[in-house]
C-alpha cells in the first residue's frame, strides 16, 4: 500500500460547526490569543483559560465529523494512511481514522501544569466530565490544565510528523493556511517529486517547485474530488 499522509487544519472542521481561529468571526476575535492560548495567559488567569476550553469541549461534544473526515478515514481501505492534524478536536478519530498525530494537543484531555507530558497525569474527558472546575488539581498537586500546546511552547509531536512526511508517497493538505510554524514547514521534508494535493477554497502560499495540485473546494467536496483522482 502507498503511504498517504494528510496534513489538516481548522478548515477541516468548519463543516462540523467549528470556528476557525483566524478567519472572519474566528475565535481570536472574541478571545485574545495571548489570554487563552499562551503560557503567560495561563499563568496570569488559569480560571479564564479553563473556562475557555470548557466552552470548546462543550461545542465539540455536540458536533459530529463531516463527510470530509469520513472520506479521509475511508482512504485507509486503499492506502497506508496517516493524519497529521493541527486541530485539537477528535473528529478524525470519531470518523474512523486510526493513526492520527495531534500537533497542537487534544481538547478532550487535561494534564499536569507542572509536566504536561507526564502520562501519569493525563486524563481523557468524556461528554459527562468535560467541564473542569477552575482550581482543580492534577495528581501531582499542580493545577489541571488543558492538554494543549500553547503558543511559544515546544511541539513534541513534530518529530513523528516529520518522519511520516519524509516517508509519504502522496501528501494532502486540507484546510490549513500553511503560515503557522512549525507545522507549515512540514512540506520541506517531502521527497522530491511527491505529489501534493491542497484542498482549500482560498489561496494558500506554497513552494512553487513542489508537485502541487490545488483543489479549490471545501473539505468534503474536495475530498470527493480527491477520491476520484486517487482511487
XYZ file of C-alpha atoms in Angstrom:
231
model
C 0.000 0.000 0.000
C 1.238 3.504 -0.832
C 1.901 5.800 2.099
C -0.685 8.589 2.097
C -0.252 11.431 4.585
C -2.791 14.153 5.356
C -1.978 17.481 6.999
C -5.215 19.058 8.207
C -6.056 22.403 9.765
C -9.043 24.339 11.049
C -10.781 24.332 7.665
C -11.174 20.567 8.000
C -13.680 21.004 10.832
C -15.566 24.098 9.673
C -18.390 21.990 8.190
C -18.796 20.375 11.609
C -19.620 23.760 13.110
C -16.192 24.673 14.444
C -14.998 28.238 14.095
C -11.546 28.688 12.656
C -9.201 30.698 14.847
C -8.019 33.193 12.250
C -10.896 33.574 9.811
C -13.648 36.164 9.882
C -15.544 35.845 13.170
C -12.801 33.477 14.341
C -12.303 32.642 17.985
C -9.408 35.034 18.389
C -11.764 37.938 17.669
C -13.619 37.107 20.881
C -10.689 35.901 22.992
C -7.222 37.477 22.646
C -4.802 34.674 21.846
C -2.332 35.818 24.490
C -5.041 35.428 27.153
C -6.228 31.893 26.401
C -3.542 30.132 24.370
C -0.193 31.168 25.786
C 1.782 30.035 28.814
C 1.766 33.622 30.081
C -2.011 33.742 29.772
C -2.314 30.519 31.735
C -0.035 31.818 34.473
C -1.946 35.101 34.664
C -5.501 33.724 34.710
C -5.813 29.937 34.698
C -9.516 30.184 35.515
C -10.192 32.122 32.280
C -8.208 29.594 30.250
C -10.026 26.694 31.904
C -13.428 28.237 31.126
C -12.407 28.911 27.510
C -11.527 25.269 26.892
C -14.610 24.091 28.771
C -16.640 26.017 26.189
C -14.674 24.456 23.339
C -15.277 20.951 24.737
C -18.995 21.573 25.099
C -19.053 22.574 21.441
C -17.000 19.532 20.426
C -19.226 17.009 22.160
C -22.275 18.377 20.337
C -20.545 18.288 16.934
C -20.142 15.408 14.510
C -17.491 14.505 11.935
C -18.354 15.800 8.479
C -18.167 13.992 5.162
C -14.589 15.185 4.688
C -13.494 13.486 7.912
C -15.254 10.282 6.887
C -13.687 10.293 3.427
C -10.216 10.766 4.955
C -10.876 7.735 7.164
C -12.084 5.699 4.166
C -8.723 6.155 2.469
C -7.322 3.608 4.932
C -9.001 0.931 2.802
C -6.727 1.769 -0.128
C -3.634 3.403 1.403
C -1.317 3.217 4.391
C -2.811 6.414 5.825
C -1.566 8.831 8.477
C -3.329 12.028 9.549
C -1.224 14.862 10.944
C -3.584 17.479 12.301
C -3.203 20.981 13.698
C -6.708 20.623 15.125
C -7.300 19.805 18.768
C -10.697 18.181 18.167
C -11.147 14.406 17.922
C -13.330 14.404 14.806
C -10.806 12.440 12.724
C -10.826 9.640 15.286
C -14.599 9.686 15.603
C -14.848 9.398 11.814
C -12.712 6.253 11.912
C -9.124 7.365 11.299
C -6.799 5.117 13.290
C -3.400 6.832 13.006
C -3.767 10.498 13.994
C -0.924 12.752 15.152
C -2.118 15.845 17.034
C 0.497 18.574 16.693
C -1.218 21.075 18.961
C -2.661 18.815 21.636
C -6.065 17.295 22.276
C -9.094 19.152 23.559
C -10.579 16.068 25.208
C -7.587 15.698 27.533
C -6.255 17.558 30.559
C -2.865 17.266 32.181
C -0.474 18.481 34.849
C 0.583 22.106 34.507
C 3.951 21.182 36.042
C 4.730 18.474 33.466
C 2.094 18.397 30.702
C 3.548 15.304 29.039
C 3.783 13.054 32.095
C 1.351 10.270 31.098
C 0.515 9.540 34.745
C -1.415 12.798 34.947
C -3.054 12.958 31.516
C -6.796 12.367 31.737
C -9.286 11.731 28.937
C -12.558 13.594 29.402
C -15.982 12.472 28.228
C -19.143 14.386 27.415
C -20.241 13.851 31.031
C -16.932 15.000 32.541
C -15.859 17.678 30.049
C -16.338 20.626 32.396
C -13.263 21.203 34.571
C -13.788 23.393 37.616
C -11.169 26.178 37.854
C -8.653 25.278 40.542
C -8.895 21.500 40.031
C -5.595 19.798 40.766
C -3.755 17.117 38.813
C -2.373 14.042 40.550
C 0.957 15.765 41.203
C -0.692 18.655 43.033
C -0.312 21.201 40.233
C -3.279 22.855 38.540
C -5.018 20.723 35.930
C -4.549 22.427 32.559
C -5.771 21.760 29.031
C -3.656 19.248 27.106
C -2.972 21.929 24.525
C 0.302 23.199 23.082
C 0.192 26.865 23.973
C 1.827 29.438 21.695
C 5.526 29.620 22.452
C 5.734 26.046 23.765
C 7.611 23.231 22.042
C 5.703 20.893 19.711
C 6.934 17.390 20.615
C 4.754 15.613 18.067
C 6.650 17.359 15.269
C 9.239 14.563 15.459
C 6.891 11.760 14.308
C 5.147 14.200 11.940
C 8.440 14.864 10.163
C 9.184 11.131 9.962
C 5.821 10.353 8.358
C 6.208 13.296 5.981
C 9.591 12.018 4.841
C 8.073 8.606 4.079
C 4.994 9.970 2.285
C 4.335 8.900 -1.295
C 1.237 11.118 -1.573
C 0.682 14.230 0.589
C -2.636 16.013 1.077
C -3.108 19.375 2.803
C -6.657 20.260 3.860
C -7.921 23.500 5.370
C -4.693 24.978 6.651
C -3.182 28.331 5.721
C 0.391 26.963 5.837
C 1.505 30.047 7.739
C 1.658 28.633 11.297
C 5.045 27.164 12.126
C 6.415 24.647 12.759
C 3.593 22.761 11.002
C 3.867 24.925 7.884
C 7.449 23.734 7.448
C 6.500 20.060 7.109
C 6.355 20.261 3.314
C 10.097 20.976 3.335
C 10.662 17.357 4.370
C 8.884 15.807 1.378
C 10.945 13.775 -1.038
C 11.372 15.387 -4.482
C 8.508 14.671 -6.854
C 5.982 13.534 -4.236
C 2.529 14.632 -5.450
C 0.914 17.182 -3.151
C -2.803 17.961 -3.183
C -4.040 21.103 -1.441
C -7.762 21.183 -0.676
C -8.785 24.729 0.195
C -11.096 27.234 -1.490
C -8.680 30.071 -0.663
C -5.210 30.845 -1.951
C -2.531 29.028 0.036
C 1.160 30.027 -0.090
C 3.468 27.188 -1.064
C 6.769 26.438 -2.752
C 6.141 26.620 -6.497
C 8.792 23.966 -7.051
C 6.595 21.341 -5.402
C 4.416 18.990 -7.456
C 1.151 20.585 -6.322
C -2.454 20.248 -7.427
C -4.730 22.823 -5.782
C -8.350 21.686 -5.420
C -10.194 24.917 -4.659
C -13.036 23.438 -2.661
C -14.034 22.866 0.944
C -13.043 19.741 2.834
C -15.940 17.456 1.920
C -16.315 18.477 -1.713
C -12.557 18.481 -2.145
C -12.193 15.016 -0.651
C -14.813 13.680 -3.056
C -12.731 15.026 -5.934
C -9.501 13.653 -4.468
C -11.036 10.215 -4.042
C -11.937 10.203 -7.720
C -8.362 11.153 -8.596
C -6.608 8.618 -6.388
C -8.903 5.602 -6.481
